Coordinates of C-alpha atoms in Angstrom, one line a residue:
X1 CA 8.0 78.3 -14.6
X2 CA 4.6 79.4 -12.9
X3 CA 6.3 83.4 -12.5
X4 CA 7.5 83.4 -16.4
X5 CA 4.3 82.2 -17.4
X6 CA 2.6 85.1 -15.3
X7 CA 4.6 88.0 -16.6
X8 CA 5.5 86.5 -19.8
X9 CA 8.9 86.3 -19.8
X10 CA 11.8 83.8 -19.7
X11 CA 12.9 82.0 -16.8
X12 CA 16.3 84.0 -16.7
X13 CA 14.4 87.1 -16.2
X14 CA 13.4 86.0 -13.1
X15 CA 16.0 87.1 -10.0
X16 CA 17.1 87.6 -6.5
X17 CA 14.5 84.1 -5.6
X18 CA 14.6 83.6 -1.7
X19 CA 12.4 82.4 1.1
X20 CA 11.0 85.2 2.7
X21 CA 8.2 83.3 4.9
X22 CA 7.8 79.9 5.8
X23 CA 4.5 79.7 8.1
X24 CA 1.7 77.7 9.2
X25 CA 0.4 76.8 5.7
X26 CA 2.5 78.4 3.1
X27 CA 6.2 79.3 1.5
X28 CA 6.6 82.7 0.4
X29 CA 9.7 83.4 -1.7
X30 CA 10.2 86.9 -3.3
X31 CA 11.5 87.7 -6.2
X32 CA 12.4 90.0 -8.7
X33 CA 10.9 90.3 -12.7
X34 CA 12.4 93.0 -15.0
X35 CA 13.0 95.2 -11.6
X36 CA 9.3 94.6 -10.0
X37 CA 9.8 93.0 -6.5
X38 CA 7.0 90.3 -6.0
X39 CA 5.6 87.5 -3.7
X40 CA 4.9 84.0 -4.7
X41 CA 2.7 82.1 -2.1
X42 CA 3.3 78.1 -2.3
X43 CA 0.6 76.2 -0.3
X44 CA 1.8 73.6 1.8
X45 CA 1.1 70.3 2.2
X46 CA -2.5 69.7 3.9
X47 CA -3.2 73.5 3.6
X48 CA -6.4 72.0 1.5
X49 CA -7.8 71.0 4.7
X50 CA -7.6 74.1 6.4
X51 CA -8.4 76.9 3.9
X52 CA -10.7 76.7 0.9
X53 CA -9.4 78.4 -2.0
X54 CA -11.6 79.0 -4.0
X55 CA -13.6 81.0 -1.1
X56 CA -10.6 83.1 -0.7
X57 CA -10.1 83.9 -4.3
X58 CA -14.1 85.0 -4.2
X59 CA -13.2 87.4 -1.3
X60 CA -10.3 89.0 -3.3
X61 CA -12.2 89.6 -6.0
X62 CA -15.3 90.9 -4.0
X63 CA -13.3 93.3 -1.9
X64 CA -11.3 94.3 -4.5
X65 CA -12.4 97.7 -5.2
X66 CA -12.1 98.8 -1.5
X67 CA -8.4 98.8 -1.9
X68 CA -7.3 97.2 1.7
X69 CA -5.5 94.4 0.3
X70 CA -2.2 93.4 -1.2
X71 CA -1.8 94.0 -5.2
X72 CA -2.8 90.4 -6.6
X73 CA -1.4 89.6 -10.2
X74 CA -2.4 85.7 -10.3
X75 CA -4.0 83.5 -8.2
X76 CA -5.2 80.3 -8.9
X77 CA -7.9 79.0 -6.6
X78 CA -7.9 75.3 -7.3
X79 CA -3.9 75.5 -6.7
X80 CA -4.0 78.4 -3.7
X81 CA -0.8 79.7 -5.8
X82 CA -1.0 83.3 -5.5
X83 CA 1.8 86.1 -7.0
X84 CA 0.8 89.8 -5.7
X85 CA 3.5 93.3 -5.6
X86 CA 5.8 93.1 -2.7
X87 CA 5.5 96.9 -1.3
X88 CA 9.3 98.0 -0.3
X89 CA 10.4 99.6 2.9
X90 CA 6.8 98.2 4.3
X91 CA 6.8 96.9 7.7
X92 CA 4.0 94.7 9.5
X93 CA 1.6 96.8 12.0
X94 CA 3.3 96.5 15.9
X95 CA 0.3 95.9 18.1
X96 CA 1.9 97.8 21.1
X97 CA 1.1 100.8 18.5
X98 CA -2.1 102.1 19.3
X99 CA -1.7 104.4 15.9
X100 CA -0.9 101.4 14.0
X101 CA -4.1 99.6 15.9
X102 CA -5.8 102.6 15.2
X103 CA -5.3 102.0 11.3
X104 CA -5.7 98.0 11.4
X105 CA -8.8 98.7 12.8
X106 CA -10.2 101.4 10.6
X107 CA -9.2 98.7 8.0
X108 CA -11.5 96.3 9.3
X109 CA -13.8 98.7 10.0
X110 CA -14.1 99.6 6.4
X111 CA -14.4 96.1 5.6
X112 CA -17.1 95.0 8.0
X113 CA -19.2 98.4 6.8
X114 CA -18.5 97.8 2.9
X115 CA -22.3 95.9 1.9
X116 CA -20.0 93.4 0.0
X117 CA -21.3 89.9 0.2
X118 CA -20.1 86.6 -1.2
X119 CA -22.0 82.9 -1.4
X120 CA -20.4 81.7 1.7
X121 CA -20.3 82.2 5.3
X122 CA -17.4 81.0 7.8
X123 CA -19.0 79.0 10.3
X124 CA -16.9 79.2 13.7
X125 CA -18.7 76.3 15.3
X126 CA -17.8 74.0 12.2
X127 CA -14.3 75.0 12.1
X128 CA -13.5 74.8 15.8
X129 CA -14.8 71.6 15.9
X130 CA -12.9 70.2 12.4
X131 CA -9.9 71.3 14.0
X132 CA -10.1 70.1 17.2
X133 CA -10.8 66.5 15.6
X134 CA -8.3 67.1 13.5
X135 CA -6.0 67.8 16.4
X136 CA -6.8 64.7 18.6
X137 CA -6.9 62.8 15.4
X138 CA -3.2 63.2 14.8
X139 CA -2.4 62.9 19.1
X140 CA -2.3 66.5 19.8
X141 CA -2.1 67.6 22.9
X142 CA -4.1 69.9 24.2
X143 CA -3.6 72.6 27.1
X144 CA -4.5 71.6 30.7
X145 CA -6.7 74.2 30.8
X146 CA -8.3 73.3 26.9
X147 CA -11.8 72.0 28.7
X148 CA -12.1 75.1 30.8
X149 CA -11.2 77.6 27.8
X150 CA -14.0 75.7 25.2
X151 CA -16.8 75.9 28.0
X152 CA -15.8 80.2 28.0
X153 CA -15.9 79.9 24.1
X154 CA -18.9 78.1 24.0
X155 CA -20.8 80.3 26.2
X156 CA -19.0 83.3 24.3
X157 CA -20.6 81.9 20.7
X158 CA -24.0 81.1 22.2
X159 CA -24.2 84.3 23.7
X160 CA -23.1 86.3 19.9
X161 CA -25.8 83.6 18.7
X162 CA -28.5 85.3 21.2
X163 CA -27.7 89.0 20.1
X164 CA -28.8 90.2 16.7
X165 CA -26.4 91.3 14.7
X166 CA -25.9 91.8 10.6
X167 CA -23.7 89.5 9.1
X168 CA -20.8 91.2 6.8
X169 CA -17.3 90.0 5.4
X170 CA -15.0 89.8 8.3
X171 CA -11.0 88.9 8.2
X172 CA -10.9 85.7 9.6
X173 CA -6.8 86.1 10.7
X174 CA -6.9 89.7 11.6
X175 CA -3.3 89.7 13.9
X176 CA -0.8 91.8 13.4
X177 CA 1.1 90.1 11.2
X178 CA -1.3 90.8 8.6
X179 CA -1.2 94.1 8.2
X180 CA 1.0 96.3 6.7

């Protein structure tokens, strides 16, 4: 209903629906509309907790005129429903690449030079810590070495903390994965 809404069509214009990517927080199915292949990102359950939408939407719209991200058609921020063009015969960057690094990284690069700014920061600390409640919350458990590896991280932040460096926009998930 949501994609015939979108492109203004009806429903039975809609075809070749499958699941293309279930991951950590959403569904993605594509699709086709009147012979434009598309993605539809469905937010799972909890995803509310881990990713604020509305901050996201900000960022597309703020880095939109730097041309480094997917083509986004609709996206709803209170929702996290989001279409955008699925780009054919793409492939996701490999990072045992180093041309394909060397691109991801120029990306980023572009990104963190760009002078954009939004209302919002991403606080590492904060996060960290809300997940790692959230985690023993629910009986996680956590790696034998987990005590060791937060004193490095801790010692890592407060060190960045000591140095003084500009804040920018940053891709908070920059793996290989997502990049095309």
């Amino acid at each position: 209903k949501l994609v015939a809404e979108v492109f203004k069509v009806p429903e039975s214009h809609i075809k070749d629906i499958r699941c293309l990517k279930a991951g950590m927080t959403n569904k993605s199915f594509l699709f086709r509309v009147d012979g434009a292949h598309c993605i539809c990102r469905i937010p799972g359950p909890g995803t509310e907790l881990l990713i604020n939408r509305k901050e996201e939407k900000t960022v597309y719209d703020t880095v939109a005129s730097l041309g480094i991200t997917e083509e986004v058609l609709y996206m709803n921020p209170d929702t996290g429903y989001k279409i955008a063009r699925y780009y054919e015969n793409a492939r996701n960057a490999k990072a045992d690449d180093w041309k394909d690094m060397e691109i991801c990284m120029g990306i980023v690069r572009k990104l963190h030079q760009s002078g954009l700014r939004v209302g919002h920061s991403f606080d590492i600390r904060e996060r960290i810590s809300f997940y790692e409640k959230l985690c023993r919350s629910h009986g996680a458990l956590l790696f034998e070495d987990y005590e060791e590896v937060r004193g490095w991280m801790d010692w890592l932040m407060d060190t960045l903390d000591s140095m003084e460096h500009p804040k920018c926009l940053c891709h908070i998930d920059a793996n290989v994965d997502n990049f095309l």
